[in-house]
Amino acid sequence: MLTLGVETSCDETSCAILEDDSRILSNIVSSSLFRHQEFGGVVPEIASRHCLEQIDAVYHEALKEARIQPSDIDLIAATQGPGLIGSLFVGVSFAKALSYALGIPLIGVNHLEAHLLANFIDQPEPEKYIGLLVSGGHTSLTYHEHGKICLLGSTVDDAIGEAFDKVAKILGLGYPGGPAIEELAIKGDPRAIPFTKPKQTNPFDFSFSGIKTAVLYFVEKKNFERRDIKQIGKSIRKGRSKESVYIKPSQQEEAPWLRDLAASFQHAVTQWVVQKTVAAAKDKKVKTIAVGGGVSANTYLRAQLQEVAREEGLKIYFPPLSLTVDNAAMIARRGVELYRNGKRSEMTLSGVPNLVLGGKS
Ligand code: KG4
Ligand code: ZN
């Protein structure tokens, strides 16, 4: 069975061909990231315009790489939500038109559920596990049992990726913030600055907006005014090539305190996530954890989770780095699962910007 995955939830436009649920024949991703960098975050209008411009070419490239014809496709799975409404509409409309023209079934997929299934393309999905989703727009813990998903907790304010991005902005490190902070933190002391852990009534909920403010206060305490921070940011950025989003190590010498701040921030948010994930596994009496989303590319988070997994005897899955970013192969994978469970979408399918994890999709 060949499934076409279509992903346009935010700033990426992606089409993939998945054979059964286990073999990626193609997974083409066109990102509009470079168009948003000068604005310090994703501009919805630019993102949806990029999706519209790219979708047809990305689809044809996916067919070409998979060496198949449109008539070979058996199923179409498209991201229904959550995401930016303009971008979602592009993929959903494209998928509906193709499904109608080819006379093949269509399935709307929840983007967040797909992020976690990116772990199980070349290996079977465990019967029970805890899902930890750490992305730019969402942070949540879920309990998965035989394909059914139950939400245990989620962020009450900012998502973890959003916190990385906002802290990076405060420090003048550019967008996206995650990779920039990770690189800066390598030579920093993760225990230099202790950040207070936020308290939640639900032990599986998260909060990341307080630490962003704490970072700002820390910087102000050091008598760095916003003007100075911007100057630091500028001078760090000066030598960077246009394509690169990373800071050169030599330029970090200009502000050594940045390294400790980046490392301490990364350490704090990682610790909170790790502790809650292990607590969820204990609560549900499961020994398996699957991680997904853009922040799951973070090496420090991976190392800390691996360490605690060893101590607690847990098995932990991380997606391959190429599948941590938004991509259509994971959408196709979730689509196949839903199709096998008897799910079909109608031609009335529409993008749902606030679709919830574990909800109807
Ligand atoms: O999953 P994703 O594409 O976003 C949503 O679907 O919402 O992830 C993007 C997020 C951004 O916030 C980016 O800063 C973060 O993932 N990110 C990272 C790393 N790579 C990407 N955060 C921390 N460390 C990284 N290495
Ligand atoms: Zn995503």
CSV table of C-alpha atoms and ligand atoms in Angstrom, one decimal:
chain,number,residue,atom,x,y,z
A,1,MET,CA,0.0,0.0,0.0
A,2,LEU,CA,1.3,3.5,-0.9
A,3,THR,CA,0.3,6.5,1.1
A,4,LEU,CA,0.9,10.1,0.1
A,5,GLY,CA,1.5,12.3,3.2
A,6,VAL,CA,0.9,16.0,3.0
A,7,GLU,CA,2.1,18.4,5.7
A,8,THR,CA,1.5,22.2,5.7
A,9,SER,CA,0.8,23.1,9.3
A,10,CYS,CA,3.3,26.0,9.7
A,11,ASP,CA,6.4,27.1,7.7
A,12,GLU,CA,7.2,23.8,6.0
A,13,THR,CA,5.6,22.3,2.9
A,14,SER,CA,6.2,18.6,2.7
A,15,CYS,CA,5.0,15.6,0.7
A,16,ALA,CA,6.1,12.0,1.3
A,17,ILE,CA,5.4,8.5,-0.1
A,18,LEU,CA,5.2,5.8,2.5
A,19,GLU,CA,5.1,2.1,1.6
A,20,ASP,CA,2.9,0.3,4.1
A,21,ASP,CA,3.8,1.8,7.5
A,22,SER,CA,7.5,1.1,7.4
A,23,ARG,CA,9.3,2.3,4.3
A,24,ILE,CA,9.8,5.9,3.3
A,25,LEU,CA,10.2,6.1,-0.5
A,26,SER,CA,10.4,9.9,-0.4
A,27,ASN,CA,10.0,12.7,2.1
A,28,ILE,CA,10.5,16.1,0.5
A,29,VAL,CA,10.5,19.2,2.7
A,30,SER,CA,10.5,22.8,1.5
A,31,SER,CA,11.1,25.2,4.4
A,32,SER,CA,10.3,28.9,4.4
A,33,LEU,CA,12.4,29.4,7.5
A,34,PHE,CA,14.9,31.7,5.7
A,35,ARG,CA,12.0,34.1,4.8
A,36,HIS,CA,11.0,34.5,8.5
A,37,GLN,CA,14.4,35.0,10.0
A,38,GLU,CA,14.6,38.8,9.6
A,39,PHE,CA,11.3,39.0,11.5
A,40,GLY,CA,12.4,36.9,14.5
A,41,GLY,CA,9.6,34.4,14.2
A,42,VAL,CA,7.1,32.8,11.7
A,43,VAL,CA,5.0,35.3,9.8
A,44,PRO,CA,1.7,33.5,9.0
A,45,GLU,CA,1.0,35.2,5.7
A,46,ILE,CA,4.5,34.5,4.4
A,47,ALA,CA,4.2,30.9,5.6
A,48,SER,CA,0.9,30.2,3.8
A,49,ARG,CA,2.1,31.9,0.7
A,50,HIS,CA,5.2,29.7,0.6
A,51,CYS,CA,3.0,26.6,1.1
A,52,LEU,CA,0.8,27.7,-1.9
A,53,GLU,CA,3.8,28.4,-4.1
A,54,GLN,CA,5.6,25.1,-3.2
A,55,ILE,CA,3.0,22.4,-2.8
A,56,ASP,CA,2.7,21.3,-6.4
A,57,ALA,CA,6.4,21.1,-7.0
A,58,VAL,CA,7.0,19.3,-3.7
A,59,TYR,CA,4.3,16.8,-4.6
A,60,HIS,CA,5.8,16.1,-8.0
A,61,GLU,CA,9.3,15.8,-6.5
A,62,ALA,CA,8.0,13.2,-3.9
A,63,LEU,CA,6.5,11.1,-6.8
A,64,LYS,CA,9.7,11.4,-8.8
A,65,GLU,CA,12.0,10.3,-5.9
A,66,ALA,CA,9.7,7.4,-5.1
A,67,ARG,CA,9.5,6.5,-8.8
A,68,ILE,CA,5.8,6.2,-8.8
A,69,GLN,CA,2.8,7.6,-10.8
A,70,PRO,CA,-0.2,9.4,-9.2
A,71,SER,CA,-2.3,6.3,-10.1
A,72,ASP,CA,-0.1,4.2,-7.8
A,73,ILE,CA,-1.2,6.1,-4.7
A,74,ASP,CA,-3.7,4.2,-2.5
A,75,LEU,CA,-4.3,6.7,0.3
A,76,ILE,CA,-3.8,10.4,1.0
A,77,ALA,CA,-3.1,11.6,4.6
A,78,ALA,CA,-3.0,15.3,5.2
A,79,THR,CA,-2.4,17.4,8.3
A,80,GLN,CA,-5.7,18.7,9.6
A,81,GLY,CA,-4.3,20.7,12.5
A,82,PRO,CA,-3.2,22.2,14.8
A,83,GLY,CA,-1.4,24.9,13.0
A,84,LEU,CA,-1.7,28.2,11.0
A,85,ILE,CA,-5.1,28.3,9.3
A,86,GLY,CA,-3.7,29.6,6.0
A,87,SER,CA,-1.0,26.9,5.7
A,88,LEU,CA,-3.4,24.2,6.8
A,89,PHE,CA,-5.9,25.2,4.1
A,90,VAL,CA,-3.3,24.8,1.4
A,91,GLY,CA,-2.5,21.1,2.3
A,92,VAL,CA,-6.0,20.1,3.1
A,93,SER,CA,-7.4,21.6,-0.2
A,94,PHE,CA,-4.6,20.0,-2.2
A,95,ALA,CA,-5.2,16.6,-0.6
A,96,LYS,CA,-9.0,16.8,-1.1
A,97,ALA,CA,-8.7,17.8,-4.8
A,98,LEU,CA,-6.2,14.9,-5.4
A,99,SER,CA,-8.4,12.4,-3.5
A,100,TYR,CA,-11.4,13.4,-5.6
A,101,ALA,CA,-9.4,13.4,-8.9
A,102,LEU,CA,-7.8,10.0,-8.2
A,103,GLY,CA,-10.8,8.5,-6.5
A,104,ILE,CA,-8.9,7.3,-3.4
A,105,PRO,CA,-9.5,7.7,0.3
A,106,LEU,CA,-8.5,10.7,2.3
A,107,ILE,CA,-7.6,11.0,6.0
A,108,GLY,CA,-7.1,14.1,8.1
A,109,VAL,CA,-4.3,13.7,10.6
A,110,ASN,CA,-3.4,15.4,13.9
A,111,HIS,CA,0.0,16.9,13.5
A,112,LEU,CA,1.0,16.3,17.1
A,113,GLU,CA,0.0,12.6,17.1
A,114,ALA,CA,2.1,12.2,14.0
A,115,HIS,CA,5.2,13.8,15.6
A,116,LEU,CA,5.2,10.9,18.1
A,117,LEU,CA,4.6,8.3,15.5
A,118,ALA,CA,7.8,9.5,13.7
A,119,ASN,CA,9.5,7.0,16.1
A,120,PHE,CA,7.7,4.0,14.7
A,121,ILE,CA,8.3,4.1,10.9
A,122,ASP,CA,11.0,1.4,10.8
A,123,GLN,CA,10.1,-0.3,14.1
A,124,PRO,CA,6.8,-1.5,15.6
A,125,GLU,CA,4.8,0.8,17.9
A,126,PRO,CA,4.8,-0.5,21.5
A,127,GLU,CA,1.4,-1.5,22.9
A,128,LYS,CA,1.7,1.0,25.8
A,129,TYR,CA,3.9,4.1,26.2
A,130,ILE,CA,4.2,7.7,27.4
A,131,GLY,CA,4.4,10.2,24.6
A,132,LEU,CA,6.5,13.4,25.3
A,133,LEU,CA,5.9,16.1,22.7
A,134,VAL,CA,8.3,19.0,22.7
A,135,SER,CA,7.8,21.3,19.8
A,136,GLY,CA,7.7,25.0,18.9
A,137,GLY,CA,3.9,25.3,19.5
A,138,HIS,CA,3.2,22.5,22.0
A,139,THR,CA,4.5,20.6,25.0
A,140,SER,CA,2.5,17.7,26.4
A,141,LEU,CA,2.6,14.3,28.0
A,142,THR,CA,0.2,11.6,26.7
A,143,TYR,CA,-0.6,8.0,27.5
A,144,HIS,CA,-0.8,5.6,24.5
A,145,GLU,CA,-2.5,2.2,24.6
A,146,HIS,CA,-3.2,0.2,21.5
A,147,GLY,CA,-3.3,3.3,19.3
A,148,LYS,CA,-5.6,5.2,21.7
A,149,ILE,CA,-4.2,8.5,23.0
A,150,CYS,CA,-5.0,10.1,26.4
A,151,LEU,CA,-3.7,13.6,27.3
A,152,LEU,CA,-2.1,13.6,30.7
A,153,GLY,CA,-0.9,17.2,30.7
A,154,SER,CA,0.3,20.1,28.6
A,155,THR,CA,1.8,23.6,28.8
A,156,VAL,CA,-0.4,26.2,30.5
A,157,ASP,CA,1.4,29.0,28.7
A,158,ASP,CA,4.5,28.9,26.4
A,159,ALA,CA,5.7,25.7,24.6
A,160,ILE,CA,9.2,24.6,25.3
A,161,GLY,CA,10.4,25.5,21.8
A,162,GLU,CA,8.7,28.9,22.1
A,163,ALA,CA,10.7,29.4,25.3
A,164,PHE,CA,14.0,28.5,23.5
A,165,ASP,CA,13.0,31.0,20.7
A,166,LYS,CA,12.0,33.8,23.1
A,167,VAL,CA,15.1,33.5,25.3
A,168,ALA,CA,17.3,33.4,22.1
A,169,LYS,CA,15.5,36.6,21.0
A,170,ILE,CA,16.3,38.3,24.4
A,171,LEU,CA,19.9,37.4,23.9
A,172,GLY,CA,20.0,38.6,20.3
A,173,LEU,CA,20.7,35.1,18.9
A,174,GLY,CA,18.2,35.1,16.0
A,175,TYR,CA,15.5,32.7,15.0
A,176,PRO,CA,15.0,29.7,15.5
A,177,GLY,CA,16.4,29.9,19.0
A,178,GLY,CA,16.7,26.2,19.9
A,179,PRO,CA,19.8,25.3,17.8
A,180,ALA,CA,21.5,28.6,18.7
A,181,ILE,CA,21.0,28.1,22.4
A,182,GLU,CA,22.1,24.5,22.2
A,183,GLU,CA,25.4,25.5,20.5
A,184,LEU,CA,26.0,28.4,22.9
A,185,ALA,CA,25.3,26.2,25.9
A,186,ILE,CA,28.0,23.6,25.0
A,187,LYS,CA,30.8,25.4,26.8
A,188,GLY,CA,28.6,27.0,29.5
A,189,ASP,CA,28.0,25.8,33.1
A,190,PRO,CA,24.5,24.3,33.4
A,191,ARG,CA,24.5,24.9,37.1
A,192,ALA,CA,25.7,28.5,37.1
A,193,ILE,CA,22.2,30.1,37.5
A,194,PRO,CA,19.5,28.2,39.4
A,195,PHE,CA,16.0,28.9,38.0
A,196,THR,CA,12.9,28.2,40.1
A,197,LYS,CA,10.8,25.3,39.0
A,198,PRO,CA,7.2,26.4,38.4
A,199,LYS,CA,4.4,24.7,40.4
A,200,GLN,CA,1.3,23.3,38.8
A,201,THR,CA,-1.8,21.7,40.3
A,202,ASN,CA,-1.7,19.0,37.6
A,203,PRO,CA,1.8,17.3,38.0
A,204,PHE,CA,1.9,16.7,34.2
A,205,ASP,CA,1.3,20.2,33.1
A,206,PHE,CA,4.2,22.5,32.1
A,207,SER,CA,4.9,26.2,32.3
A,208,PHE,CA,7.7,27.9,30.5
A,209,SER,CA,6.8,31.6,30.4
A,210,GLY,CA,8.3,32.3,33.9
A,211,ILE,CA,11.8,31.3,33.0
A,212,LYS,CA,11.8,33.6,30.0
A,213,THR,CA,11.0,36.5,32.4
A,214,ALA,CA,13.7,35.2,34.8
A,215,VAL,CA,16.2,35.3,32.0
A,216,LEU,CA,15.3,38.9,31.2
A,217,TYR,CA,15.6,39.9,34.9
A,218,PHE,CA,19.0,38.1,35.2
A,219,VAL,CA,20.3,40.1,32.2
A,220,GLU,CA,18.9,43.4,33.7
A,221,LYS,CA,20.5,42.6,37.0
A,222,LYS,CA,23.8,42.4,35.3
A,223,ASN,CA,23.3,45.9,34.2
A,224,PHE,CA,22.9,45.1,30.6
A,225,GLU,CA,20.3,47.4,29.1
A,226,ARG,CA,18.2,46.3,26.1
A,227,ARG,CA,20.3,48.5,23.9
A,228,ASP,CA,23.5,46.7,24.9
A,229,ILE,CA,21.9,43.3,24.5
A,230,LYS,CA,20.9,44.2,20.9
A,231,GLN,CA,24.5,45.3,20.3
A,232,ILE,CA,25.8,42.0,21.6
A,233,GLY,CA,23.3,40.2,19.3
A,234,LYS,CA,24.4,42.3,16.4
A,235,SER,CA,28.1,41.8,16.9
A,236,ILE,CA,27.6,38.1,17.3
A,237,ARG,CA,25.6,37.9,14.1
A,238,LYS,CA,28.0,40.1,12.1
A,239,GLY,CA,30.3,37.3,10.9
A,240,ARG,CA,27.5,34.8,10.2
A,241,SER,CA,27.0,33.6,6.7
A,242,LYS,CA,23.4,34.2,5.4
A,243,GLU,CA,22.4,30.6,5.2
A,244,SER,CA,23.7,29.7,8.7
A,245,VAL,CA,21.5,30.1,11.8
A,246,TYR,CA,24.4,29.2,14.1
A,247,ILE,CA,26.8,31.4,16.0
A,248,LYS,CA,30.5,31.0,15.4
A,249,PRO,CA,32.3,29.8,18.6
A,250,SER,CA,35.0,32.6,18.3
A,251,GLN,CA,32.2,35.2,18.4
A,252,GLN,CA,30.8,33.8,21.7
A,253,GLU,CA,34.0,35.0,23.5
A,254,GLU,CA,32.5,38.5,23.3
A,255,ALA,CA,30.0,37.7,26.0
A,256,PRO,CA,31.1,34.7,28.1
A,257,TRP,CA,28.2,35.1,30.5
A,258,LEU,CA,25.8,34.2,27.6
A,259,ARG,CA,27.2,30.7,27.6
A,260,ASP,CA,26.3,30.1,31.3
A,261,LEU,CA,22.9,31.6,30.9
A,262,ALA,CA,22.2,29.5,27.8
A,263,ALA,CA,23.4,26.3,29.5
A,264,SER,CA,21.5,27.0,32.8
A,265,PHE,CA,18.3,27.8,30.9
A,266,GLN,CA,18.6,24.6,28.8
A,267,HIS,CA,19.4,22.6,31.9
A,268,ALA,CA,16.4,23.9,33.9
A,269,VAL,CA,13.8,23.3,31.2
A,270,THR,CA,15.3,19.9,30.4
A,271,GLN,CA,15.2,18.8,34.1
A,272,TRP,CA,11.5,19.8,34.4
A,273,VAL,CA,10.6,17.9,31.3
A,274,VAL,CA,12.6,14.8,32.3
A,275,GLN,CA,11.2,14.7,35.9
A,276,LYS,CA,7.6,15.0,34.7
A,277,THR,CA,8.1,12.4,32.0
A,278,VAL,CA,9.5,9.8,34.4
A,279,ALA,CA,6.7,10.6,36.9
A,280,ALA,CA,4.1,10.0,34.1
A,281,ALA,CA,5.7,6.6,33.3
A,282,LYS,CA,5.6,5.6,37.0
A,283,ASP,CA,2.0,6.8,37.3
A,284,LYS,CA,0.9,4.8,34.3
A,285,LYS,CA,3.2,1.9,35.2
A,286,VAL,CA,4.8,1.8,31.8
A,287,LYS,CA,8.4,1.3,30.9
A,288,THR,CA,8.5,2.9,27.5
A,289,ILE,CA,8.7,6.5,26.4
A,290,ALA,CA,8.5,8.1,22.9
A,291,VAL,CA,9.7,11.6,22.3
A,292,GLY,CA,8.7,13.8,19.3
A,293,GLY,CA,8.7,17.4,18.0
A,294,GLY,CA,11.4,19.9,17.0
A,295,VAL,CA,13.0,20.2,20.4
A,296,SER,CA,13.6,16.4,20.5
A,297,ALA,CA,16.6,17.2,18.3
A,298,ASN,CA,18.3,18.8,21.3
A,299,THR,CA,21.3,16.7,22.3
A,300,TYR,CA,21.2,17.8,26.0
A,301,LEU,CA,17.6,16.7,26.3
A,302,ARG,CA,18.3,13.4,24.7
A,303,ALA,CA,21.3,12.8,26.9
A,304,GLN,CA,19.4,13.6,30.1
A,305,LEU,CA,16.5,11.4,29.2
A,306,GLN,CA,18.8,8.6,28.2
A,307,GLU,CA,20.6,8.9,31.6
A,308,VAL,CA,17.4,8.7,33.6
A,309,ALA,CA,16.1,6.0,31.4
A,310,ARG,CA,19.1,3.9,32.3
A,311,GLU,CA,18.7,4.6,36.0
A,312,GLU,CA,14.9,3.8,36.0
A,313,GLY,CA,15.1,0.9,33.5
A,314,LEU,CA,13.0,2.6,30.9
A,315,LYS,CA,13.2,2.2,27.1
A,316,ILE,CA,13.2,5.5,25.3
A,317,TYR,CA,12.6,6.2,21.6
A,318,PHE,CA,13.8,9.3,19.8
A,319,PRO,CA,13.0,10.0,16.1
A,320,PRO,CA,15.9,10.2,13.6
A,321,LEU,CA,17.0,13.8,13.4
A,322,SER,CA,15.5,14.2,9.9
A,323,LEU,CA,12.1,13.3,11.3
A,324,THR,CA,12.2,15.7,14.3
A,325,VAL,CA,11.3,18.6,12.0
A,326,ASP,CA,7.9,18.9,10.4
A,327,ASN,CA,7.6,16.4,7.6
A,328,ALA,CA,5.0,14.4,5.7
A,329,ALA,CA,6.4,10.9,6.3
A,330,MET,CA,5.1,11.1,9.9
A,331,ILE,CA,1.7,12.3,8.7
A,332,ALA,CA,1.5,9.4,6.3
A,333,ARG,CA,2.5,7.0,9.1
A,334,ARG,CA,-0.4,8.2,11.3
A,335,GLY,CA,-2.7,8.2,8.3
A,336,VAL,CA,-2.0,4.5,7.7
A,337,GLU,CA,-2.7,3.7,11.4
A,338,LEU,CA,-6.1,5.5,11.3
A,339,TYR,CA,-7.0,3.9,7.9
A,340,ARG,CA,-6.4,0.5,9.4
A,341,ASN,CA,-8.6,1.4,12.3
A,342,GLY,CA,-11.4,2.1,9.8
A,343,LYS,CA,-11.1,5.9,9.8
A,344,ARG,CA,-12.0,7.9,6.6
A,345,SER,CA,-12.4,11.7,6.1
A,346,GLU,CA,-15.1,13.3,4.0
A,347,MET,CA,-14.8,16.0,1.4
A,348,THR,CA,-16.0,18.4,4.1
A,349,LEU,CA,-12.6,18.0,5.8
A,350,SER,CA,-11.2,21.3,6.8
A,351,GLY,CA,-8.1,22.7,8.6
A,352,VAL,CA,-8.5,23.0,12.4
A,353,PRO,CA,-6.0,25.5,13.9
A,354,ASN,CA,-6.5,24.4,17.5
A,355,LEU,CA,-7.0,20.7,17.1
A,356,VAL,CA,-6.1,19.0,20.4
A,357,LEU,CA,-3.8,16.0,21.1
A,358,GLY,CA,-5.8,12.9,21.7
A,359,GLY,CA,-8.9,14.6,20.4
A,360,LYS,CA,-11.0,13.8,17.3
A,361,SER,CA,-9.0,14.1,14.1
B,1,KG4,O1,8.1,20.7,15.9
B,1,KG4,P1,8.5,22.0,15.4
B,1,KG4,O2,8.7,22.2,13.9
B,1,KG4,O3,7.3,23.1,15.8
B,1,KG4,C1,6.0,22.8,15.8
B,1,KG4,O4,5.5,21.9,15.1
B,1,KG4,O5,5.4,23.6,16.6
B,1,KG4,O6,9.7,22.6,16.2
B,1,KG4,C2,10.3,23.9,16.0
B,1,KG4,C3,10.9,24.2,17.4
B,1,KG4,C4,11.4,25.7,17.4
B,1,KG4,O7,11.0,26.3,18.6
B,1,KG4,C5,13.0,25.4,17.5
B,1,KG4,O8,13.6,26.5,18.2
B,1,KG4,C6,13.0,24.1,18.3
B,1,KG4,O9,12.0,23.4,17.7
B,1,KG4,N1,14.3,23.4,18.1
B,1,KG4,C7,15.2,23.1,19.1
B,1,KG4,C8,16.3,22.5,18.4
B,1,KG4,N2,16.0,22.4,17.1
B,1,KG4,C9,14.8,22.9,16.9
B,1,KG4,N3,15.1,23.4,20.4
B,1,KG4,C10,16.1,23.0,21.1
B,1,KG4,N4,17.3,22.4,20.6
B,1,KG4,C11,17.4,22.1,19.3
B,1,KG4,N5,18.4,21.5,18.8
B,2,ZN,ZN,5.6,20.2,14.3
